[in-house]
Amino acid sequence: MPVSAQEVRDRFTRFRILVVGRANSGKTTLLQKVCNTTEKPLIFDGKGKKIDADIVKSSVDRGYHDIDNELVFQSNPGFIFHDSCGFEAGGEDEFKKMKEFVSKRASTRKLNERIHAIWYCIPMDEYHRAITTAEERFFSECDTNNVPVIAVFTKFDALSAVALGKLRRIPGLTRKDQFERTPKLVEEIFANANVWGRLCGTRHPPKHYVRLAKMNSDNTDCGPLLECTTGALNDEALQMLLISTQQTNLELCIAYAVKIEVMRFIERACHWGSLQVSEDECILMQRGIANWFPHTGVVSPALVAQ
């Protein structure tokens, strides 16, 4: 039997993500895009008590956070974000606290406190030093258990500027030639930097990576990141929780409705040697599909027929 949206909500209330990355790596912009807002998040302590943003502003501006604090955007309170506590600056105490947080929240029996994914933001506007001591320590020493880590290469469009600058120094290239050759040179620069290769060679490598560009533009979204994170989850209930929480990517809902629900019934039909589906099975499939579209009203075919 397919898991229902209500069963998912009974098991997990909200999708919880730890966001890691040095200051100015684009973390805030990323989260705003995910939640489709330009507002700042509300901040709550570990007990759910709201914290005055002005009280923590000075620490946040310096890149230091209490990792136990919860960041919630009013536009989509289904997401809870935790921000790394400044260990990227080299503080040993902060690194230790981050490791303890990951270890505890990755395996806690309190399902509502468990983190479901980790996004590690690495800005590519400094691609020569994309992998610092912070990244090396995190991926070498932090065992995240079954919680998938996604490497998020932010500000990837910075490589286009680098590539274009190199091409402009080549005599005889027209402006058109420069722009046409830019994408290929970007791939070469990224490959030569070997950022992904170095991460894959660590003891605890990320599961996948995504490249995000032009995140300050109005017409960009985090569809690739949401899709990548969903695919990295090893639990169908968690996949449904993430898809039912995000409200910006209808294509993702469609893709998983087909991948999970429709294919489930096709496999059953092939097993029994018949592609005919009974009315009851058809209704069950429709309900299963509807679970992946929690923010969309579904009208019963029987009511339409009336």
PDB file of C-alpha atoms in Angstrom:
ATOM      1  CA  MET A   1       0.000   0.000   0.000  1.00  0.00           C
ATOM      2  CA  PRO A   2       1.372   3.460  -0.850  1.00  0.00           C
ATOM      3  CA  VAL A   3       2.112   5.735   2.058  1.00  0.00           C
ATOM      4  CA  SER A   4      -0.402   8.556   2.431  1.00  0.00           C
ATOM      5  CA  ALA A   5       0.320  12.221   2.909  1.00  0.00           C
ATOM      6  CA  GLN A   6      -1.349  12.111   6.318  1.00  0.00           C
ATOM      7  CA  GLU A   7       0.780   9.149   7.395  1.00  0.00           C
ATOM      8  CA  VAL A   8       3.866  11.116   6.409  1.00  0.00           C
ATOM      9  CA  ARG A   9       2.707  14.107   8.449  1.00  0.00           C
ATOM     10  CA  ASP A  10       1.986  11.843  11.414  1.00  0.00           C
ATOM     11  CA  ARG A  11       5.513  10.469  11.223  1.00  0.00           C
ATOM     12  CA  PHE A  12       7.379  13.714  10.474  1.00  0.00           C
ATOM     13  CA  THR A  13       5.967  17.196  10.978  1.00  0.00           C
ATOM     14  CA  ARG A  14       8.507  19.330   9.097  1.00  0.00           C
ATOM     15  CA  PHE A  15      11.546  18.862   6.881  1.00  0.00           C
ATOM     16  CA  ARG A  16      14.749  19.790   8.709  1.00  0.00           C
ATOM     17  CA  ILE A  17      17.955  20.795   6.914  1.00  0.00           C
ATOM     18  CA  LEU A  18      21.414  21.718   8.199  1.00  0.00           C
ATOM     19  CA  VAL A  19      23.024  24.354   5.973  1.00  0.00           C
ATOM     20  CA  VAL A  20      26.812  24.541   6.118  1.00  0.00           C
ATOM     21  CA  GLY A  21      29.142  27.013   4.471  1.00  0.00           C
ATOM     22  CA  ARG A  22      31.437  29.928   5.089  1.00  0.00           C
ATOM     23  CA  ALA A  23      30.179  33.513   5.339  1.00  0.00           C
ATOM     24  CA  ASN A  24      29.101  35.049   2.005  1.00  0.00           C
ATOM     25  CA  SER A  25      28.622  31.659   0.383  1.00  0.00           C
ATOM     26  CA  GLY A  26      25.051  32.523  -0.589  1.00  0.00           C
ATOM     27  CA  LYS A  27      23.272  30.539   2.117  1.00  0.00           C
ATOM     28  CA  THR A  28      20.633  33.149   2.941  1.00  0.00           C
ATOM     29  CA  THR A  29      19.781  33.771  -0.714  1.00  0.00           C
ATOM     30  CA  LEU A  30      19.552  30.029  -1.260  1.00  0.00           C
ATOM     31  CA  LEU A  31      17.082  29.520   1.578  1.00  0.00           C
ATOM     32  CA  GLN A  32      15.000  32.489   0.465  1.00  0.00           C
ATOM     33  CA  LYS A  33      14.742  30.974  -3.014  1.00  0.00           C
ATOM     34  CA  VAL A  34      13.721  27.609  -1.602  1.00  0.00           C
ATOM     35  CA  CYS A  35      10.973  29.262   0.421  1.00  0.00           C
ATOM     36  CA  ASN A  36      10.027  31.733  -2.330  1.00  0.00           C
ATOM     37  CA  THR A  37      10.539  34.863  -0.272  1.00  0.00           C
ATOM     38  CA  THR A  38      12.805  37.864   0.172  1.00  0.00           C
ATOM     39  CA  GLU A  39      12.079  38.168   3.886  1.00  0.00           C
ATOM     40  CA  LYS A  40      14.487  37.300   6.670  1.00  0.00           C
ATOM     41  CA  PRO A  41      13.735  34.128   8.649  1.00  0.00           C
ATOM     42  CA  LEU A  42      12.254  33.988  12.109  1.00  0.00           C
ATOM     43  CA  ILE A  43      14.667  32.540  14.668  1.00  0.00           C
ATOM     44  CA  PHE A  44      13.672  30.111  17.424  1.00  0.00           C
ATOM     45  CA  ASP A  45      15.790  28.510  20.113  1.00  0.00           C
ATOM     46  CA  GLY A  46      15.973  24.761  20.613  1.00  0.00           C
ATOM     47  CA  LYS A  47      12.851  24.855  22.771  1.00  0.00           C
ATOM     48  CA  GLY A  48      10.759  26.653  20.179  1.00  0.00           C
ATOM     49  CA  LYS A  49      10.927  30.088  21.805  1.00  0.00           C
ATOM     50  CA  LYS A  50      11.193  32.983  19.364  1.00  0.00           C
ATOM     51  CA  ILE A  51      14.420  34.985  19.547  1.00  0.00           C
ATOM     52  CA  ASP A  52      14.650  38.688  18.795  1.00  0.00           C
ATOM     53  CA  ALA A  53      16.682  38.928  15.591  1.00  0.00           C
ATOM     54  CA  ASP A  54      18.388  42.103  16.809  1.00  0.00           C
ATOM     55  CA  ILE A  55      19.900  40.183  19.716  1.00  0.00           C
ATOM     56  CA  VAL A  56      21.765  37.756  17.463  1.00  0.00           C
ATOM     57  CA  LYS A  57      22.390  40.148  14.547  1.00  0.00           C
ATOM     58  CA  SER A  58      25.953  41.030  15.502  1.00  0.00           C
ATOM     59  CA  SER A  59      26.939  37.363  15.758  1.00  0.00           C
ATOM     60  CA  VAL A  60      25.205  36.499  12.498  1.00  0.00           C
ATOM     61  CA  ASP A  61      26.988  39.344  10.710  1.00  0.00           C
ATOM     62  CA  ARG A  62      30.307  37.830  11.775  1.00  0.00           C
ATOM     63  CA  GLY A  63      29.257  34.399  10.515  1.00  0.00           C
ATOM     64  CA  TYR A  64      28.642  32.870  13.950  1.00  0.00           C
ATOM     65  CA  HIS A  65      25.370  31.151  14.810  1.00  0.00           C
ATOM     66  CA  ASP A  66      23.965  28.905  17.472  1.00  0.00           C
ATOM     67  CA  ILE A  67      23.548  25.725  15.471  1.00  0.00           C
ATOM     68  CA  ASP A  68      20.641  24.630  17.687  1.00  0.00           C
ATOM     69  CA  ASN A  69      18.607  27.679  16.674  1.00  0.00           C
ATOM     70  CA  GLU A  70      15.879  27.051  14.125  1.00  0.00           C
ATOM     71  CA  LEU A  71      15.422  29.334  11.107  1.00  0.00           C
ATOM     72  CA  VAL A  72      11.873  29.386   9.753  1.00  0.00           C
ATOM     73  CA  PHE A  73      10.467  31.459   6.891  1.00  0.00           C
ATOM     74  CA  GLN A  74       6.865  32.560   7.236  1.00  0.00           C
ATOM     75  CA  SER A  75       6.288  31.879   3.530  1.00  0.00           C
ATOM     76  CA  ASN A  76       6.916  28.169   4.113  1.00  0.00           C
ATOM     77  CA  PRO A  77       7.054  27.084   7.771  1.00  0.00           C
ATOM     78  CA  GLY A  78       7.252  23.445   6.677  1.00  0.00           C
ATOM     79  CA  PHE A  79      11.024  23.841   6.419  1.00  0.00           C
ATOM     80  CA  ILE A  80      13.283  24.160   9.457  1.00  0.00           C
ATOM     81  CA  PHE A  81      16.856  25.228   8.767  1.00  0.00           C
ATOM     82  CA  HIS A  82      19.905  25.109  11.015  1.00  0.00           C
ATOM     83  CA  ASP A  83      22.961  27.200  10.171  1.00  0.00           C
ATOM     84  CA  SER A  84      26.460  25.963  10.924  1.00  0.00           C
ATOM     85  CA  CYS A  85      27.992  27.697  13.874  1.00  0.00           C
ATOM     86  CA  GLY A  86      31.011  29.396  12.357  1.00  0.00           C
ATOM     87  CA  PHE A  87      33.431  26.457  12.381  1.00  0.00           C
ATOM     88  CA  GLU A  88      34.430  27.476   8.851  1.00  0.00           C
ATOM     89  CA  ALA A  89      36.414  30.321  10.417  1.00  0.00           C
ATOM     90  CA  GLY A  90      38.672  27.765  12.070  1.00  0.00           C
ATOM     91  CA  GLY A  91      37.278  27.655  15.614  1.00  0.00           C
ATOM     92  CA  GLU A  92      37.932  24.274  17.253  1.00  0.00           C
ATOM     93  CA  ASP A  93      35.067  24.643  19.730  1.00  0.00           C
ATOM     94  CA  GLU A  94      32.642  25.479  16.931  1.00  0.00           C
ATOM     95  CA  PHE A  95      33.790  22.482  14.885  1.00  0.00           C
ATOM     96  CA  LYS A  96      33.325  20.176  17.856  1.00  0.00           C
ATOM     97  CA  LYS A  97      29.838  21.536  18.499  1.00  0.00           C
ATOM     98  CA  MET A  98      28.912  21.082  14.843  1.00  0.00           C
ATOM     99  CA  LYS A  99      30.095  17.458  14.895  1.00  0.00           C
ATOM    100  CA  GLU A 100      28.106  16.762  18.046  1.00  0.00           C
ATOM    101  CA  PHE A 101      25.019  18.346  16.514  1.00  0.00           C
ATOM    102  CA  VAL A 102      25.283  16.228  13.361  1.00  0.00           C
ATOM    103  CA  SER A 103      25.913  13.038  15.321  1.00  0.00           C
ATOM    104  CA  LYS A 104      22.977  13.647  17.649  1.00  0.00           C
ATOM    105  CA  ARG A 105      20.449  14.953  15.126  1.00  0.00           C
ATOM    106  CA  ALA A 106      21.248  12.350  12.475  1.00  0.00           C
ATOM    107  CA  SER A 107      20.275   9.428  14.702  1.00  0.00           C
ATOM    108  CA  THR A 108      17.986  10.770  17.421  1.00  0.00           C
ATOM    109  CA  ARG A 109      14.885   8.707  18.137  1.00  0.00           C
ATOM    110  CA  LYS A 110      12.891  11.931  18.396  1.00  0.00           C
ATOM    111  CA  LEU A 111      11.775  12.063  14.776  1.00  0.00           C
ATOM    112  CA  ASN A 112      10.730  15.713  14.948  1.00  0.00           C
ATOM    113  CA  GLU A 113      14.282  16.708  15.923  1.00  0.00           C
ATOM    114  CA  ARG A 114      16.093  14.631  13.313  1.00  0.00           C
ATOM    115  CA  ILE A 115      17.830  16.378  10.403  1.00  0.00           C
ATOM    116  CA  HIS A 116      16.865  14.947   7.026  1.00  0.00           C
ATOM    117  CA  ALA A 117      19.491  16.494   4.741  1.00  0.00           C
ATOM    118  CA  ILE A 118      22.651  18.606   4.814  1.00  0.00           C
ATOM    119  CA  TRP A 119      23.445  21.262   2.210  1.00  0.00           C
ATOM    120  CA  TYR A 120      27.116  22.231   2.142  1.00  0.00           C
ATOM    121  CA  CYS A 121      27.478  25.528   0.245  1.00  0.00           C
ATOM    122  CA  ILE A 122      30.775  26.128  -1.549  1.00  0.00           C
ATOM    123  CA  PRO A 123      31.029  29.467  -3.409  1.00  0.00           C
ATOM    124  CA  MET A 124      32.657  29.306  -6.818  1.00  0.00           C
ATOM    125  CA  ASP A 125      33.573  32.981  -6.966  1.00  0.00           C
ATOM    126  CA  GLU A 126      36.694  31.791  -5.129  1.00  0.00           C
ATOM    127  CA  TYR A 127      37.200  28.599  -7.091  1.00  0.00           C
ATOM    128  CA  HIS A 128      40.964  28.624  -6.506  1.00  0.00           C
ATOM    129  CA  ARG A 129      40.288  28.075  -2.798  1.00  0.00           C
ATOM    130  CA  ALA A 130      36.923  26.290  -3.004  1.00  0.00           C
ATOM    131  CA  ILE A 131      38.224  23.503  -0.776  1.00  0.00           C
ATOM    132  CA  THR A 132      39.582  24.964   2.442  1.00  0.00           C
ATOM    133  CA  THR A 133      40.549  23.347   5.721  1.00  0.00           C
ATOM    134  CA  ALA A 134      36.903  23.587   6.787  1.00  0.00           C
ATOM    135  CA  GLU A 135      35.696  21.443   3.880  1.00  0.00           C
ATOM    136  CA  GLU A 136      38.547  18.978   4.328  1.00  0.00           C
ATOM    137  CA  ARG A 137      37.758  18.514   8.016  1.00  0.00           C
ATOM    138  CA  PHE A 138      34.007  18.251   7.535  1.00  0.00           C
ATOM    139  CA  PHE A 139      34.134  15.597   4.828  1.00  0.00           C
ATOM    140  CA  SER A 140      36.970  13.706   6.516  1.00  0.00           C
ATOM    141  CA  GLU A 141      35.707  13.701  10.096  1.00  0.00           C
ATOM    142  CA  CYS A 142      31.916  14.097  10.062  1.00  0.00           C
ATOM    143  CA  ASP A 143      29.991  10.862   9.727  1.00  0.00           C
ATOM    144  CA  THR A 144      26.437  11.929   8.915  1.00  0.00           C
ATOM    145  CA  ASN A 145      25.051   8.410   9.253  1.00  0.00           C
ATOM    146  CA  ASN A 146      22.280   8.014   6.665  1.00  0.00           C
ATOM    147  CA  VAL A 147      21.667  11.739   6.277  1.00  0.00           C
ATOM    148  CA  PRO A 148      22.626  12.696   2.699  1.00  0.00           C
ATOM    149  CA  VAL A 149      25.016  15.591   2.158  1.00  0.00           C
ATOM    150  CA  ILE A 150      24.576  17.634  -1.008  1.00  0.00           C
ATOM    151  CA  ALA A 151      27.486  19.815  -2.125  1.00  0.00           C
ATOM    152  CA  VAL A 152      25.968  23.061  -3.394  1.00  0.00           C
ATOM    153  CA  PHE A 153      28.307  25.009  -5.648  1.00  0.00           C
ATOM    154  CA  THR A 154      26.863  28.503  -5.294  1.00  0.00           C
ATOM    155  CA  LYS A 155      27.722  31.579  -7.377  1.00  0.00           C
ATOM    156  CA  PHE A 156      28.604  29.273 -10.250  1.00  0.00           C
ATOM    157  CA  ASP A 157      28.027  32.098 -12.718  1.00  0.00           C
ATOM    158  CA  ALA A 158      31.292  33.619 -11.431  1.00  0.00           C
ATOM    159  CA  LEU A 159      33.099  31.050 -13.564  1.00  0.00           C
ATOM    160  CA  SER A 160      31.420  32.504 -16.653  1.00  0.00           C
ATOM    161  CA  ALA A 161      33.015  35.863 -15.888  1.00  0.00           C
ATOM    162  CA  VAL A 162      36.403  34.170 -15.448  1.00  0.00           C
ATOM    163  CA  ALA A 163      36.025  32.271 -18.720  1.00  0.00           C
ATOM    164  CA  LEU A 164      34.907  35.343 -20.619  1.00  0.00           C
ATOM    165  CA  GLY A 165      37.880  37.277 -19.278  1.00  0.00           C
ATOM    166  CA  LYS A 166      40.263  34.591 -20.567  1.00  0.00           C
ATOM    167  CA  LEU A 167      38.606  34.549 -23.993  1.00  0.00           C
ATOM    168  CA  ARG A 168      38.777  38.317 -24.343  1.00  0.00           C
ATOM    169  CA  ARG A 169      42.553  38.082 -24.128  1.00  0.00           C
ATOM    170  CA  ILE A 170      42.690  35.837 -27.195  1.00  0.00           C
ATOM    171  CA  PRO A 171      43.456  37.946 -30.311  1.00  0.00           C
ATOM    172  CA  GLY A 172      41.013  37.766 -33.196  1.00  0.00           C
ATOM    173  CA  LEU A 173      37.987  36.409 -31.342  1.00  0.00           C
ATOM    174  CA  THR A 174      34.775  38.271 -32.066  1.00  0.00           C
ATOM    175  CA  ARG A 175      32.348  39.073 -29.281  1.00  0.00           C
ATOM    176  CA  LYS A 176      30.062  36.368 -30.642  1.00  0.00           C
ATOM    177  CA  ASP A 177      32.894  33.830 -30.581  1.00  0.00           C
ATOM    178  CA  GLN A 178      33.703  34.740 -26.999  1.00  0.00           C
ATOM    179  CA  PHE A 179      30.161  34.140 -25.769  1.00  0.00           C
ATOM    180  CA  GLU A 180      29.784  30.921 -27.758  1.00  0.00           C
ATOM    181  CA  ARG A 181      32.985  29.473 -26.295  1.00  0.00           C
ATOM    182  CA  THR A 182      32.262  30.540 -22.722  1.00  0.00           C
ATOM    183  CA  PRO A 183      30.165  27.502 -21.622  1.00  0.00           C
ATOM    184  CA  LYS A 184      32.803  25.004 -22.750  1.00  0.00           C
ATOM    185  CA  LEU A 185      35.591  26.940 -21.039  1.00  0.00           C
ATOM    186  CA  VAL A 186      33.521  27.103 -17.829  1.00  0.00           C
ATOM    187  CA  GLU A 187      33.353  23.300 -17.818  1.00  0.00           C
ATOM    188  CA  GLU A 188      37.122  23.117 -18.344  1.00  0.00           C
ATOM    189  CA  ILE A 189      37.803  25.542 -15.481  1.00  0.00           C
ATOM    190  CA  PHE A 190      35.505  23.574 -13.163  1.00  0.00           C
ATOM    191  CA  ALA A 191      37.084  20.265 -14.172  1.00  0.00           C
ATOM    192  CA  ASN A 192      40.627  21.585 -13.744  1.00  0.00           C
ATOM    193  CA  ALA A 193      39.798  22.944 -10.295  1.00  0.00           C
ATOM    194  CA  ASN A 194      38.940  19.308  -9.377  1.00  0.00           C
ATOM    195  CA  VAL A 195      36.622  20.424  -6.592  1.00  0.00           C
ATOM    196  CA  TRP A 196      34.226  17.504  -6.963  1.00  0.00           C
ATOM    197  CA  GLY A 197      37.049  15.017  -7.356  1.00  0.00           C
ATOM    198  CA  ARG A 198      38.680  16.156  -4.132  1.00  0.00           C
ATOM    199  CA  LEU A 199      35.399  15.901  -2.253  1.00  0.00           C
ATOM    200  CA  CYS A 200      34.791  12.402  -3.590  1.00  0.00           C
ATOM    201  CA  GLY A 201      38.211  11.368  -2.308  1.00  0.00           C
ATOM    202  CA  THR A 202      37.377  12.171   1.308  1.00  0.00           C
ATOM    203  CA  ARG A 203      36.357   9.665   3.966  1.00  0.00           C
ATOM    204  CA  HIS A 204      32.741  10.878   4.083  1.00  0.00           C
ATOM    205  CA  PRO A 205      32.059  12.326   0.621  1.00  0.00           C
ATOM    206  CA  PRO A 206      28.843  14.128  -0.326  1.00  0.00           C
ATOM    207  CA  LYS A 207      26.230  12.046  -2.066  1.00  0.00           C
ATOM    208  CA  HIS A 208      25.579  14.442  -4.962  1.00  0.00           C
ATOM    209  CA  TYR A 209      26.281  17.985  -6.061  1.00  0.00           C
ATOM    210  CA  VAL A 210      24.376  20.790  -7.765  1.00  0.00           C
ATOM    211  CA  ARG A 211      25.560  23.983  -9.417  1.00  0.00           C
ATOM    212  CA  LEU A 212      23.525  27.122  -8.800  1.00  0.00           C
ATOM    213  CA  ALA A 213      23.949  30.361 -10.738  1.00  0.00           C
ATOM    214  CA  LYS A 214      22.315  33.794 -10.852  1.00  0.00           C
ATOM    215  CA  MET A 215      20.449  33.193  -7.607  1.00  0.00           C
ATOM    216  CA  ASN A 216      19.731  36.902  -7.270  1.00  0.00           C
ATOM    217  CA  SER A 217      17.670  36.872 -10.466  1.00  0.00           C
ATOM    218  CA  ASP A 218      13.901  36.765 -10.185  1.00  0.00           C
ATOM    219  CA  ASN A 219      13.490  33.960 -12.718  1.00  0.00           C
ATOM    220  CA  THR A 220      15.784  31.435 -11.043  1.00  0.00           C
ATOM    221  CA  ASP A 221      14.777  28.783  -8.560  1.00  0.00           C
ATOM    222  CA  CYS A 222      16.238  25.880  -6.610  1.00  0.00           C
ATOM    223  CA  GLY A 223      14.585  23.132  -8.616  1.00  0.00           C
ATOM    224  CA  PRO A 224      17.859  21.244  -9.252  1.00  0.00           C
ATOM    225  CA  LEU A 225      18.712  21.307  -5.543  1.00  0.00           C
ATOM    226  CA  LEU A 226      15.274  20.067  -4.476  1.00  0.00           C
ATOM    227  CA  GLU A 227      15.341  17.344  -7.116  1.00  0.00           C
ATOM    228  CA  CYS A 228      18.839  16.270  -6.139  1.00  0.00           C
ATOM    229  CA  THR A 229      17.962  16.181  -2.431  1.00  0.00           C
ATOM    230  CA  THR A 230      14.804  14.166  -3.050  1.00  0.00           C
ATOM    231  CA  GLY A 231      16.743  11.619  -5.069  1.00  0.00           C
ATOM    232  CA  ALA A 232      19.360  11.317  -2.331  1.00  0.00           C
ATOM    233  CA  LEU A 233      16.822  10.416   0.359  1.00  0.00           C
ATOM    234  CA  ASN A 234      16.582   6.676   1.022  1.00  0.00           C
ATOM    235  CA  ASP A 235      13.055   6.732   2.453  1.00  0.00           C
ATOM    236  CA  GLU A 236       9.888   7.185   0.372  1.00  0.00           C
ATOM    237  CA  ALA A 237       8.163   8.873   3.312  1.00  0.00           C
ATOM    238  CA  LEU A 238      10.968  11.455   3.491  1.00  0.00           C
ATOM    239  CA  GLN A 239      10.798  11.986  -0.260  1.00  0.00           C
ATOM    240  CA  MET A 240       7.090  12.685   0.035  1.00  0.00           C
ATOM    241  CA  LEU A 241       7.696  14.976   3.015  1.00  0.00           C
ATOM    242  CA  LEU A 242      10.193  17.085   1.070  1.00  0.00           C
ATOM    243  CA  ILE A 243       8.049  17.226  -2.048  1.00  0.00           C
ATOM    244  CA  SER A 244       4.940  18.064  -0.039  1.00  0.00           C
ATOM    245  CA  THR A 245       6.845  20.778   1.843  1.00  0.00           C
ATOM    246  CA  GLN A 246       8.374  22.578  -1.127  1.00  0.00           C
ATOM    247  CA  GLN A 247       5.881  24.725  -3.017  1.00  0.00           C
ATOM    248  CA  THR A 248       7.952  25.992  -5.944  1.00  0.00           C
ATOM    249  CA  ASN A 249       8.500  22.976  -8.186  1.00  0.00           C
ATOM    250  CA  LEU A 250       5.383  21.383  -9.680  1.00  0.00           C
ATOM    251  CA  GLU A 251       7.536  19.382 -12.108  1.00  0.00           C
ATOM    252  CA  LEU A 252       9.106  17.566  -9.150  1.00  0.00           C
ATOM    253  CA  CYS A 253       5.657  16.559  -7.882  1.00  0.00           C
ATOM    254  CA  ILE A 254       4.729  15.234 -11.320  1.00  0.00           C
ATOM    255  CA  ALA A 255       7.997  13.342 -11.726  1.00  0.00           C
ATOM    256  CA  TYR A 256       7.651  11.465  -8.437  1.00  0.00           C
ATOM    257  CA  ALA A 257       3.937  10.850  -8.867  1.00  0.00           C
ATOM    258  CA  VAL A 258       4.785   9.050 -12.106  1.00  0.00           C
ATOM    259  CA  LYS A 259       7.975   7.408 -10.834  1.00  0.00           C
ATOM    260  CA  ILE A 260       6.466   6.042  -7.620  1.00  0.00           C
ATOM    261  CA  GLU A 261       2.721   5.683  -8.028  1.00  0.00           C
ATOM    262  CA  VAL A 262       2.149   5.028 -11.722  1.00  0.00           C
ATOM    263  CA  MET A 263       5.146   2.725 -12.057  1.00  0.00           C
ATOM    264  CA  ARG A 264       4.034   0.819  -8.956  1.00  0.00           C
ATOM    265  CA  PHE A 265       0.763  -0.093 -10.646  1.00  0.00           C
ATOM    266  CA  ILE A 266       2.434  -0.842 -13.978  1.00  0.00           C
ATOM    267  CA  GLU A 267       4.796  -3.261 -12.237  1.00  0.00           C
ATOM    268  CA  ARG A 268       1.883  -4.963 -10.503  1.00  0.00           C
ATOM    269  CA  ALA A 269      -0.018  -5.249 -13.760  1.00  0.00           C
ATOM    270  CA  CYS A 270       3.004  -6.745 -15.520  1.00  0.00           C
ATOM    271  CA  HIS A 271       3.462  -9.194 -12.657  1.00  0.00           C
ATOM    272  CA  TRP A 272      -0.094 -10.452 -13.042  1.00  0.00           C
ATOM    273  CA  GLY A 273       0.183 -10.479 -16.822  1.00  0.00           C
ATOM    274  CA  SER A 274      -2.579  -7.954 -17.455  1.00  0.00           C
ATOM    275  CA  LEU A 275      -2.548  -4.215 -18.028  1.00  0.00           C
ATOM    276  CA  GLN A 276      -6.213  -3.934 -17.110  1.00  0.00           C
ATOM    277  CA  VAL A 277      -6.824  -1.976 -13.915  1.00  0.00           C
ATOM    278  CA  SER A 278      -9.949  -2.415 -11.833  1.00  0.00           C
ATOM    279  CA  GLU A 279     -11.990   0.582 -10.721  1.00  0.00           C
ATOM    280  CA  ASP A 280     -10.851   0.145  -7.119  1.00  0.00           C
ATOM    281  CA  GLU A 281      -7.204  -0.010  -8.189  1.00  0.00           C
ATOM    282  CA  CYS A 282      -7.705   3.066 -10.354  1.00  0.00           C
ATOM    283  CA  ILE A 283      -9.128   5.004  -7.398  1.00  0.00           C
ATOM    284  CA  LEU A 284      -6.232   3.834  -5.211  1.00  0.00           C
ATOM    285  CA  MET A 285      -3.730   4.990  -7.832  1.00  0.00           C
ATOM    286  CA  GLN A 286      -5.451   8.380  -8.082  1.00  0.00           C
ATOM    287  CA  ARG A 287      -5.226   8.818  -4.323  1.00  0.00           C
ATOM    288  CA  GLY A 288      -1.566   7.832  -4.375  1.00  0.00           C
ATOM    289  CA  ILE A 289      -0.853  10.382  -7.093  1.00  0.00           C
ATOM    290  CA  ALA A 290      -2.754  13.076  -5.182  1.00  0.00           C
ATOM    291  CA  ASN A 291      -0.441  12.557  -2.184  1.00  0.00           C
ATOM    292  CA  TRP A 292       2.387  14.130  -4.183  1.00  0.00           C
ATOM    293  CA  PHE A 293       0.319  17.279  -4.830  1.00  0.00           C
ATOM    294  CA  PRO A 294      -0.665  18.401  -1.314  1.00  0.00           C
ATOM    295  CA  HIS A 295      -0.992  22.077  -2.311  1.00  0.00           C
ATOM    296  CA  THR A 296      -3.281  21.341  -5.259  1.00  0.00           C
ATOM    297  CA  GLY A 297      -6.984  20.645  -5.003  1.00  0.00           C
ATOM    298  CA  VAL A 298      -8.057  17.303  -6.454  1.00  0.00           C
ATOM    299  CA  VAL A 299     -11.544  16.757  -7.819  1.00  0.00           C
ATOM    300  CA  SER A 300     -12.903  13.205  -7.958  1.00  0.00           C
ATOM    301  CA  PRO A 301     -13.678  11.949 -11.500  1.00  0.00           C
ATOM    302  CA  ALA A 302     -17.055  10.787 -10.163  1.00  0.00           C
ATOM    303  CA  LEU A 303     -17.931  14.377  -9.243  1.00  0.00           C
ATOM    304  CA  VAL A 304     -16.815  15.605 -12.658  1.00  0.00           C
ATOM    305  CA  ALA A 305     -19.065  13.030 -14.324  1.00  0.00           C
ATOM    306  CA  GLN A 306     -22.022  14.368 -12.359  1.00  0.00           C
TER     307      GLN A 306
END
